Coordinates of C-alpha atoms in Angstrom, one line a residue:
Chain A
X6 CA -0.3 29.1 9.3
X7 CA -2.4 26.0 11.4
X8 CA -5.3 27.2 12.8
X9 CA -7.9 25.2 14.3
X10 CA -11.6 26.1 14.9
X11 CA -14.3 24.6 16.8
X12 CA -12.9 21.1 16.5
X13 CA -14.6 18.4 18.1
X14 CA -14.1 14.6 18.2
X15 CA -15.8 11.2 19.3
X16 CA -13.8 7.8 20.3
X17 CA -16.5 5.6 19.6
X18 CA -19.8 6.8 21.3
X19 CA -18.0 9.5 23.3
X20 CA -17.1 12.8 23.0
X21 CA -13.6 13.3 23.9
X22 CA -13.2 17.1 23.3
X23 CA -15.1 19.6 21.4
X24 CA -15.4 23.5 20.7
X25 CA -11.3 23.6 20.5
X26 CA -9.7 26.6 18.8
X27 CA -6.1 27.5 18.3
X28 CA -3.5 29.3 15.9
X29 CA 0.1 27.9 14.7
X30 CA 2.1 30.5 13.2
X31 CA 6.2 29.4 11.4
X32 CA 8.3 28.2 13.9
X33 CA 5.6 27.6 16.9
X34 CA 5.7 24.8 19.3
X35 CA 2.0 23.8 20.9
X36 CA 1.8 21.6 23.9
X37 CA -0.9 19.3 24.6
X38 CA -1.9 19.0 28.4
X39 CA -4.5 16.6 30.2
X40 CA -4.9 14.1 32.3
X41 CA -4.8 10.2 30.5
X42 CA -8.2 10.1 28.2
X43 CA -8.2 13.8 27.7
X44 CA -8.1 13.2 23.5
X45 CA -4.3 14.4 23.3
X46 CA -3.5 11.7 20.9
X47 CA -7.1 12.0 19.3
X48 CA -6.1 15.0 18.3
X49 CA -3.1 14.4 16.8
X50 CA -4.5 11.9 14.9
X51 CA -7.4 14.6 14.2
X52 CA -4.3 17.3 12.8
X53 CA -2.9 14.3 10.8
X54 CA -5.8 13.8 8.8
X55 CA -5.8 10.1 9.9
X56 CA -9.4 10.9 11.8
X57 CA -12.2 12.9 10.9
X58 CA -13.4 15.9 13.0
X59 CA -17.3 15.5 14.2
X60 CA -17.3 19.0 14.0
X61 CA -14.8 22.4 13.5
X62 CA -12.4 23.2 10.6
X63 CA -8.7 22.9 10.4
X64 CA -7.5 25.4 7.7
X65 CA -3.5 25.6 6.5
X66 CA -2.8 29.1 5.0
X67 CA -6.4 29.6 5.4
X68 CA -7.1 26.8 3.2
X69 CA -9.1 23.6 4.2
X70 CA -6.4 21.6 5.1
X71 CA -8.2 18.1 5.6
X72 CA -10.4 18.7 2.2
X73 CA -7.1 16.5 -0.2
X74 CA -5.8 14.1 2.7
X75 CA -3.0 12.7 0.5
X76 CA -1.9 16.3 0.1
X77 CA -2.3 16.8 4.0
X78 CA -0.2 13.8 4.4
X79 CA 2.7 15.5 2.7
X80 CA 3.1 18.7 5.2
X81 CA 2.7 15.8 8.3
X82 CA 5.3 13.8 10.0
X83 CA 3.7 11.6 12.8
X84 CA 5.2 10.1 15.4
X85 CA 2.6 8.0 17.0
X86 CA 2.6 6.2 20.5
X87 CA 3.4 3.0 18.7
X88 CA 7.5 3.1 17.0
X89 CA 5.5 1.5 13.6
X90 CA 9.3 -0.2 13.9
X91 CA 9.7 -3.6 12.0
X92 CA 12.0 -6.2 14.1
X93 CA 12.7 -8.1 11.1
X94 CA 14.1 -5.0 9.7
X95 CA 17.8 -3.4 10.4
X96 CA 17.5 0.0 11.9
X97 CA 18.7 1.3 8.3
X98 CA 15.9 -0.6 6.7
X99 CA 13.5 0.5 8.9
X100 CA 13.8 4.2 7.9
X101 CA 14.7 3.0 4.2
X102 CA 11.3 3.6 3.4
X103 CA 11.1 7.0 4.6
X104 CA 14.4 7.8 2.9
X105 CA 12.6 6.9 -0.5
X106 CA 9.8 9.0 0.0
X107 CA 11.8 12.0 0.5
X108 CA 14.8 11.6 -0.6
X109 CA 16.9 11.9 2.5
X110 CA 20.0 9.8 3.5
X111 CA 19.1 7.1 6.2
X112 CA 23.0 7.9 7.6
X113 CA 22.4 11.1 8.4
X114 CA 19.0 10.8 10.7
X115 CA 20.7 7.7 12.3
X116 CA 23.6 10.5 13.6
X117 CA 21.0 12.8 14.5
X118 CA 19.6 10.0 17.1
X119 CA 23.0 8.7 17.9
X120 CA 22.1 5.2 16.8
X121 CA 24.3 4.9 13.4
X122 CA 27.0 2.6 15.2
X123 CA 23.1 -0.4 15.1
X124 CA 22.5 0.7 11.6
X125 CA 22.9 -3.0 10.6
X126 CA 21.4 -4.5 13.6
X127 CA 18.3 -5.9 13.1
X128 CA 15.5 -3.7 15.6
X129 CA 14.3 -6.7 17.2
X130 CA 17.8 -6.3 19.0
X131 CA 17.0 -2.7 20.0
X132 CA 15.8 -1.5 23.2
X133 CA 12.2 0.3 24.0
X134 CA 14.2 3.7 24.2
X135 CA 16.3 3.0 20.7
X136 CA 13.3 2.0 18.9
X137 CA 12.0 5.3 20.2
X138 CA 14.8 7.1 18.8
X139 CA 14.5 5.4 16.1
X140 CA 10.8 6.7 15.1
X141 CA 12.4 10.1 15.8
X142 CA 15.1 9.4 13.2
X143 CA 12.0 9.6 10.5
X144 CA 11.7 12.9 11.6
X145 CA 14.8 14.1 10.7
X146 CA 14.0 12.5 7.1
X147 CA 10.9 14.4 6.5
X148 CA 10.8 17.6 5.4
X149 CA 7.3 18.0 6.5
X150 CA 6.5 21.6 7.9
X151 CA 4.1 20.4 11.0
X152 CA 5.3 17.8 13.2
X153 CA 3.0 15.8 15.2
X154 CA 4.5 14.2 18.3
X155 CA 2.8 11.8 20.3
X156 CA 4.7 11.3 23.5
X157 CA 7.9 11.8 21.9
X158 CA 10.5 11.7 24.8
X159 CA 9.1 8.2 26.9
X160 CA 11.9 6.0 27.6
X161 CA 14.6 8.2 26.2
X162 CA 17.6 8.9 28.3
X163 CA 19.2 12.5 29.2
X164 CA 21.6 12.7 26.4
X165 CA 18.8 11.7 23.5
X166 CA 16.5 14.0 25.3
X167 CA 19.0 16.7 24.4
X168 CA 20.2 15.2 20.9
X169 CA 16.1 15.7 20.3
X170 CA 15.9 19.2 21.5
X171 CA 18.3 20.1 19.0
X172 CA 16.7 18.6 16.4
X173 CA 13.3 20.5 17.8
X174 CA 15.0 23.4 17.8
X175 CA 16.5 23.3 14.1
X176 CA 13.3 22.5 12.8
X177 CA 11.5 25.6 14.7
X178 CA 14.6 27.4 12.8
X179 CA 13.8 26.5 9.7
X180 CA 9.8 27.6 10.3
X181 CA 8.2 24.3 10.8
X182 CA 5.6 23.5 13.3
X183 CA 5.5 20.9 16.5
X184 CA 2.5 19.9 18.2
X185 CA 3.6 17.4 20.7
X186 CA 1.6 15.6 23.5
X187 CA 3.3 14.9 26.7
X188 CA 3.2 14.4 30.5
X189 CA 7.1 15.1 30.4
X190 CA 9.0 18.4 30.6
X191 CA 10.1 18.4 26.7
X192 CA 13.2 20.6 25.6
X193 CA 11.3 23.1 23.8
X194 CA 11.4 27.0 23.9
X195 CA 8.8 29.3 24.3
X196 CA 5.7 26.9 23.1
X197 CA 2.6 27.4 24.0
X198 CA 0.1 25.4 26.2
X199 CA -3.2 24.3 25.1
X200 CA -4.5 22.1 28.4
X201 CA -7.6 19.7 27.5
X202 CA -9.6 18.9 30.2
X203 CA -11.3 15.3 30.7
X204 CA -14.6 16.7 30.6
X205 CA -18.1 16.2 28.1
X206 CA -18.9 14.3 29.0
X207 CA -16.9 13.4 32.5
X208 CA -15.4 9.6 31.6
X209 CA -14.4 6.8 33.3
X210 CA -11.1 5.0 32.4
X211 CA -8.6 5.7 29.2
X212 CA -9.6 7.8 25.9
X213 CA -8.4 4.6 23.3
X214 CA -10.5 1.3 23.2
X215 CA -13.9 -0.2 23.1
X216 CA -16.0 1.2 26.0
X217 CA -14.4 1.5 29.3
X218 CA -14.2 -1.3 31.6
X219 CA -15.8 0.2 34.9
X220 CA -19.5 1.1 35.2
X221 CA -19.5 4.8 33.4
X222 CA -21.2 7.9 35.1
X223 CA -24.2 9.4 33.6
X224 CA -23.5 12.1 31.0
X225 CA -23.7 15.7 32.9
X226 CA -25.0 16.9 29.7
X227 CA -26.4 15.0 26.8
X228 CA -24.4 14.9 23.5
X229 CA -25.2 17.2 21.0
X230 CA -27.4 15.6 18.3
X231 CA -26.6 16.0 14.4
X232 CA -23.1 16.8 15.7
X233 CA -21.4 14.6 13.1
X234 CA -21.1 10.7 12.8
Chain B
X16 CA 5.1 6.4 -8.4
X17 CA 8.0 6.7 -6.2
X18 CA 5.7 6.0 -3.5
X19 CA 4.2 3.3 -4.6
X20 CA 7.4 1.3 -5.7
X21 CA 8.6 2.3 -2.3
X22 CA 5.3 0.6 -0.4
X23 CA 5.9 -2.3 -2.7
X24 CA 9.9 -2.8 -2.4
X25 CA 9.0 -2.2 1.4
X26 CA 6.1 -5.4 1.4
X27 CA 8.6 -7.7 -0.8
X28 CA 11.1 -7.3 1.8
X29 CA 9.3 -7.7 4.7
X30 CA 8.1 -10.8 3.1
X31 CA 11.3 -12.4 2.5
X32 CA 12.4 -12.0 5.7
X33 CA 9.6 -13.9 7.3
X34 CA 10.7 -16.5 4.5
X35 CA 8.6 -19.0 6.8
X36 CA 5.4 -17.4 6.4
X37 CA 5.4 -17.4 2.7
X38 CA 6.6 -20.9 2.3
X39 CA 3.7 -21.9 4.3
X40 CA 1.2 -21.1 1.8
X41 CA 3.1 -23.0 -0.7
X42 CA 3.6 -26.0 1.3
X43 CA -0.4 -25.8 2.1
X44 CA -1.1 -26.0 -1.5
X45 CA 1.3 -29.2 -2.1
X46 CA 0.7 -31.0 0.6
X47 CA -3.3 -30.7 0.4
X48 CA -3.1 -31.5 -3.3
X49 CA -0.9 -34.7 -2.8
X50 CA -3.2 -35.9 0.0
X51 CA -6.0 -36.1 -2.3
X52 CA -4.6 -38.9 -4.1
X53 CA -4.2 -40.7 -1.2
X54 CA -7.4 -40.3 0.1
X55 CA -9.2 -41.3 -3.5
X56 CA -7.2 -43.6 -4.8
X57 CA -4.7 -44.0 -7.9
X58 CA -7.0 -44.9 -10.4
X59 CA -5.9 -41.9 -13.1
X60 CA -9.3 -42.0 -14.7
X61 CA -11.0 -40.8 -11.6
X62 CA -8.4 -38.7 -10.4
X63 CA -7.8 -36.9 -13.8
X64 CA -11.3 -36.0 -14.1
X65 CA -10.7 -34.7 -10.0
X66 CA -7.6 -32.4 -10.5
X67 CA -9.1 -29.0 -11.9
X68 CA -10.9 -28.8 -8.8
X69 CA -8.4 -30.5 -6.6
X70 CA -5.6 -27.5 -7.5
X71 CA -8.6 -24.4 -7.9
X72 CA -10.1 -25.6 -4.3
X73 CA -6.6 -26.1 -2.5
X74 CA -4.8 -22.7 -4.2
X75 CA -7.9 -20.7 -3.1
X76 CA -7.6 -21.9 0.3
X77 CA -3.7 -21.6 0.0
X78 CA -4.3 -18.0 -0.3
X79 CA -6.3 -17.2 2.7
X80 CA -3.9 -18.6 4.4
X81 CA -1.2 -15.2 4.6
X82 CA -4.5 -12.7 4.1
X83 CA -4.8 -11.7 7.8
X84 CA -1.2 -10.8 7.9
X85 CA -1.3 -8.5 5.2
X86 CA -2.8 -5.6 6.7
X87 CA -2.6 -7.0 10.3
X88 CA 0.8 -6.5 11.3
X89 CA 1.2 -2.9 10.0
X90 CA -2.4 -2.1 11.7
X91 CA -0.7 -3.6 15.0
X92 CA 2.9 -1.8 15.3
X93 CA 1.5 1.7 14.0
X94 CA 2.8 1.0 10.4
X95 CA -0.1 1.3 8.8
X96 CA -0.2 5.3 9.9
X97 CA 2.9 5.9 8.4
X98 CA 1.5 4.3 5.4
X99 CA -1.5 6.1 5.2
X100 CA 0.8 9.2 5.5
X101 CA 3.2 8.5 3.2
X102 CA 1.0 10.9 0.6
X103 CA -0.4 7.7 -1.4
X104 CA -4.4 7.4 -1.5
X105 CA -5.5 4.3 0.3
X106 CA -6.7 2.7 -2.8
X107 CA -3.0 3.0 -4.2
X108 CA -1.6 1.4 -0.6
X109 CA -4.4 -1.6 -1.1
X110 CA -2.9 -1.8 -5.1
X111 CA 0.9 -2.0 -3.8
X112 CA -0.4 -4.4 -1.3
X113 CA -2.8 -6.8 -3.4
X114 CA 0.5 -7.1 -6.1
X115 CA 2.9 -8.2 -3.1
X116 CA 0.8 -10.8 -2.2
X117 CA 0.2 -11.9 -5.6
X118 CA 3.6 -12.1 -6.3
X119 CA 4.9 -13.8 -3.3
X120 CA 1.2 -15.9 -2.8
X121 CA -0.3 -16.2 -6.3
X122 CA 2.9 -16.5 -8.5
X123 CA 4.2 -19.5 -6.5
X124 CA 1.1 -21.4 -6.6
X125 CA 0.6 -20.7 -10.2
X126 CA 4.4 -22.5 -11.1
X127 CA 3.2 -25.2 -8.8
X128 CA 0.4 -26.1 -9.5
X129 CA 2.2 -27.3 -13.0
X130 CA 3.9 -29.9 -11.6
X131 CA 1.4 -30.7 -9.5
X132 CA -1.5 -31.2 -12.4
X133 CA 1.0 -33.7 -13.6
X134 CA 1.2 -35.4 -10.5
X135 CA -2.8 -35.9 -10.3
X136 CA -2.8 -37.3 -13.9
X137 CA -4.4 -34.2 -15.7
X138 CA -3.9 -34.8 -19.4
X139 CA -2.3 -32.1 -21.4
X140 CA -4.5 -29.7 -22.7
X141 CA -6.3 -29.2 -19.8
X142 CA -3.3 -28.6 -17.7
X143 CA -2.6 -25.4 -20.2
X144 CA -6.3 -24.4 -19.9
X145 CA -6.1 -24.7 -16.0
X146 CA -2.5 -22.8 -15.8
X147 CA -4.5 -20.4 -18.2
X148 CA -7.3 -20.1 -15.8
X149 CA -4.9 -19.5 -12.7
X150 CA -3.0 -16.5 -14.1
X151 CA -5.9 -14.1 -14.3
X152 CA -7.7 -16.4 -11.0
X153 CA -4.8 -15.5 -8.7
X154 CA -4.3 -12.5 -9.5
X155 CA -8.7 -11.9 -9.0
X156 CA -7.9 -14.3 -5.5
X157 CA -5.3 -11.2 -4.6
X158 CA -7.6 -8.2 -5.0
X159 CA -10.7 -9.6 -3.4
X160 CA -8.3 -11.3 -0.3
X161 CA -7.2 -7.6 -0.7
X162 CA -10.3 -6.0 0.0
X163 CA -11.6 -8.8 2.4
X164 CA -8.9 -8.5 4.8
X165 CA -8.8 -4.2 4.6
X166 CA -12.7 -4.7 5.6
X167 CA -12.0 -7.2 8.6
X168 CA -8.6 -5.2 9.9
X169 CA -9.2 -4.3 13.8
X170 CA -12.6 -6.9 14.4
X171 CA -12.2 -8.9 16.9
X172 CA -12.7 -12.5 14.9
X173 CA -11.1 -11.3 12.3
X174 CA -9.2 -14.1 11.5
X175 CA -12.7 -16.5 11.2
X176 CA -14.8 -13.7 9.6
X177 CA -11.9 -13.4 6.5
X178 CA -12.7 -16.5 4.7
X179 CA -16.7 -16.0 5.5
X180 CA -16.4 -12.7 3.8
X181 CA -14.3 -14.0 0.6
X182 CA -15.1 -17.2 -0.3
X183 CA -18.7 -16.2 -1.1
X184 CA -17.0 -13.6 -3.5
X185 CA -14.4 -16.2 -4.7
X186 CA -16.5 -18.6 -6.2
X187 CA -17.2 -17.2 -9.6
X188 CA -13.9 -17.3 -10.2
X189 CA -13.4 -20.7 -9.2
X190 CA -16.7 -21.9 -11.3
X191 CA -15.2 -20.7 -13.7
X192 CA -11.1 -21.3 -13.7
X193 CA -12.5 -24.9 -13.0
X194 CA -14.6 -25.2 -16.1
X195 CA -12.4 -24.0 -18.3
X196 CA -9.8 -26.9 -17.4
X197 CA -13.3 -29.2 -17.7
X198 CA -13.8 -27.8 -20.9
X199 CA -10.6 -28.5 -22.5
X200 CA -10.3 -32.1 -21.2
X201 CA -13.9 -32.9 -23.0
X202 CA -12.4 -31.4 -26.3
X203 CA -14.4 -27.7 -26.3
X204 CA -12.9 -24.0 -26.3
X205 CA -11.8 -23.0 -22.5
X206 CA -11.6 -19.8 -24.3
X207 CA -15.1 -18.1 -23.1
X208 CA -14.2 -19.7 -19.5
X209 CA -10.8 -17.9 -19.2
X210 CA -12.3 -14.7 -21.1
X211 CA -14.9 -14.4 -18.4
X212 CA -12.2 -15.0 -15.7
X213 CA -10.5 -11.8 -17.0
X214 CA -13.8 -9.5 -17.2
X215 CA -13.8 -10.3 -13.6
X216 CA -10.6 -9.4 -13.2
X217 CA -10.7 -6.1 -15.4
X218 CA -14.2 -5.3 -12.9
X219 CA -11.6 -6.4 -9.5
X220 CA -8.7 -4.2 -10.7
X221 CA -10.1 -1.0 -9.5
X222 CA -13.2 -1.5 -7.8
X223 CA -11.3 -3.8 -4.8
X224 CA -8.5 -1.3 -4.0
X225 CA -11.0 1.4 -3.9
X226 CA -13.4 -0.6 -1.3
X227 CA -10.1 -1.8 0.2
X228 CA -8.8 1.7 0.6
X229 CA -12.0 3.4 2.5
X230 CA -11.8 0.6 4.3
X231 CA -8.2 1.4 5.6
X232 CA -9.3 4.6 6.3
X233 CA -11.8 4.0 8.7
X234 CA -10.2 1.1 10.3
X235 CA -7.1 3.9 12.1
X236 CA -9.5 6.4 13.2

């Protein structure tokens, strides 16, 4: 259904992966593994269409699937590292806006993350690990077939770690897709493992922001010219 | 469509809940203009003649003030992702956005600046040729602050380079939104004035969210 060939991508000057190939097929889970600045969430972004591949091709039913973005953006929920949570909002607010795109009912995805009892609490009042669940709730809104989890499970406790799983687990059901990035054990069955090692070039410090802070270590090998931007 | 009512409902809202930040523009605007009289004097001959420019300089400045807000928050707390996934193009995000702040920047300014006119002595027919001049100015003010502050999202001095990058783009409109409230007060047709104001405006309407919207795109990757 998702496969990915040859993908390559830079964060800023460097080349955070590259020459990455895998196949998705209805109701498959994909892991992301590395160590910090490995390009997990580079390439989430990269399979949500929200950055552009140096190099590779993404095709969905064989199809280019980044060619119409808006269209891309259709068959893509994203949960990012960042809730995208407004404190001035209620937690029913918050995923108001979600609920209008598809259609859903903002009740229901507040049960499926146990928070409807804050519904009319305004997030500011919300802890890191409610917010969290929060962002999760948009999931359960979406009726998006490939889910893109970034971290998905940080600061949740046991019992939303669980709630989650089920919610995983119905959508793998139903013959959606999850690609999720994590360091934690996630409560997913049978998924794959696609490990992405912190090499080309070998890097210093974290994959996100401008240049890393210590002195960097020459490039092993030097980047491939004409390979993109 | 549903989309992009949804983006829009979603902008009003978030506006009115930071009440604060949306009155502040508005007081910016009075409080500017009622210096002004202070500053120069009483006389209403002088200060008459003053007031087109007066309102036009103090309502463009008035709204810069919320511009680096409009994208900046939503670029900050991972909103903006969720926006740019939400199946709308970029451009029609930029559009949604440009109208929200028109109607909670430029709409307020354009009712006060009535009173205000008054207030700095503008006789009568220029005050309609001025209000004339503001309804197409804002509304051009909106889409280029638009584009200006997509362009400037995730710079570092983003904040000092908005204005440098919109006021050089804003002063056609207020050449002109200023001379047509000139022209009325010495007895001639504001008429070409405002008409030129909304060719501008018909050239801003899609060029500004189009620029605005690449301009989103490449400020998340």
């Amino acid at each position: 259904m998702l496969q990915a060939s040859g993908l390559a991508a830079f964060r800023g000057e460097r080349l955070v992966f590259r020459d990455l190939d895998f196949a998705l097929e209805a109701g498959g889970a994909l892991l992301l593994t590395g160590p910090n600045g490995a390009g997990k969430s580079t390439l989430l972004r990269l399979l949500g269409g929200l950055l552009r591949p140096a190099a590779g091709t993404l095709t969905w039913d064989g199809a280019d699937a980044l060619a119409d973005l808006p269209a891309h953006a259709q068959r893509v929920a994203y949960v990012g590292h960042q809730d995208a949570v407004k404190p001035a909002l209620t937690a029913a607010e918050n995923l108001g806006f979600a609920a209008r795109l598809t259609g859903g009912a903002v009740h229901d995805a507040l049960e499926a993350v146990g928070l409807e009892e804050l519904a009319d609490l305004p997030a500011r009042m919300l802890s890191a690990g409610q917010r969290r669940r929060l962002a999760l709730a948009r999931l359960v809104l979406s009726r998006a077939p490939l889910w893109l989890l970034d971290e998905p499970t940080l600061g949740l406790d046991a019992a939303s770690v669980q709630r989650f799983g089920s919610m995983l687990e119905a959508h793998r059901a139903a013959g959606g897709l999850t690609i999720a990035a994590t360091h934690l054990p996630l409560p997913v069955a049978e998924a794959e493992e696609l490990a992405l090692l912190s090499t080309p070039p070998p890097l210093a410090g974290g994959g996100w922001g401008e240049g890393a802070a210590g002195p960097l270590p020459p490039p092993l090998n030097p980047l491939p010219h004409g390979a993109g931007e | 469509m549903t989309a992009f009512a949804a983006v829009l409902s979603r902008d009003l809202r978030l506006t009115l809940r930071h009440g604060a930040d949306t009155l502040a523009a508005l007081l910016f605007f009075v409080l500017t203009a009622a210096l002004f009289p202070l500053a120069i004097g009483p006389a209403p001959e002088t200060l008459g003649r003053m007031a087109p420019g007066i309102v036009w300089v103090c309502a463009l400045l008035a709204a810069l003030l919320p511009l680096d807000r409009l994208f900046g928050a939503d670029f900050e707390d991972g909103s903006l992702d969720q926006l740019l996934l939400s199946g709308l193009s970029p451009a029609a995000i930029a559009l949604a956005k440009a109208i929200a702040h028109w109607l909670v920047t430029g709409l307020p300014l354009l009712i006060a600046a009535a009173p205000l006119a008054l207030m700095l002595r503008m006789p009568d027919v220029a005050m309609l040729a001025l209000l004339a001049g503001l309804l197409p100015g804002t509304m051009l003010l909106s889409l280029l602050g638009t584009a200006g502050a997509a362009l400037v999202l995730g710079a570092r001095r983003g904040g000092v380079l908005l204005p440098l990058l919109v006021l050089p783009l804003a002063a056609p409109v207020l050449i002109f939104g200023v001379a047509a409230a000139d022209a009325a007060s010495g007895d001639l047709s504001p008429r070409p004035h405002v008409l030129l104001l909304a060719a501008l405006l018909a050239a801003a309407l899609p060029l500004c969210p189009l620029a605005a919207g690449a301009a989103l795109r490449s400020a998340v990757e």
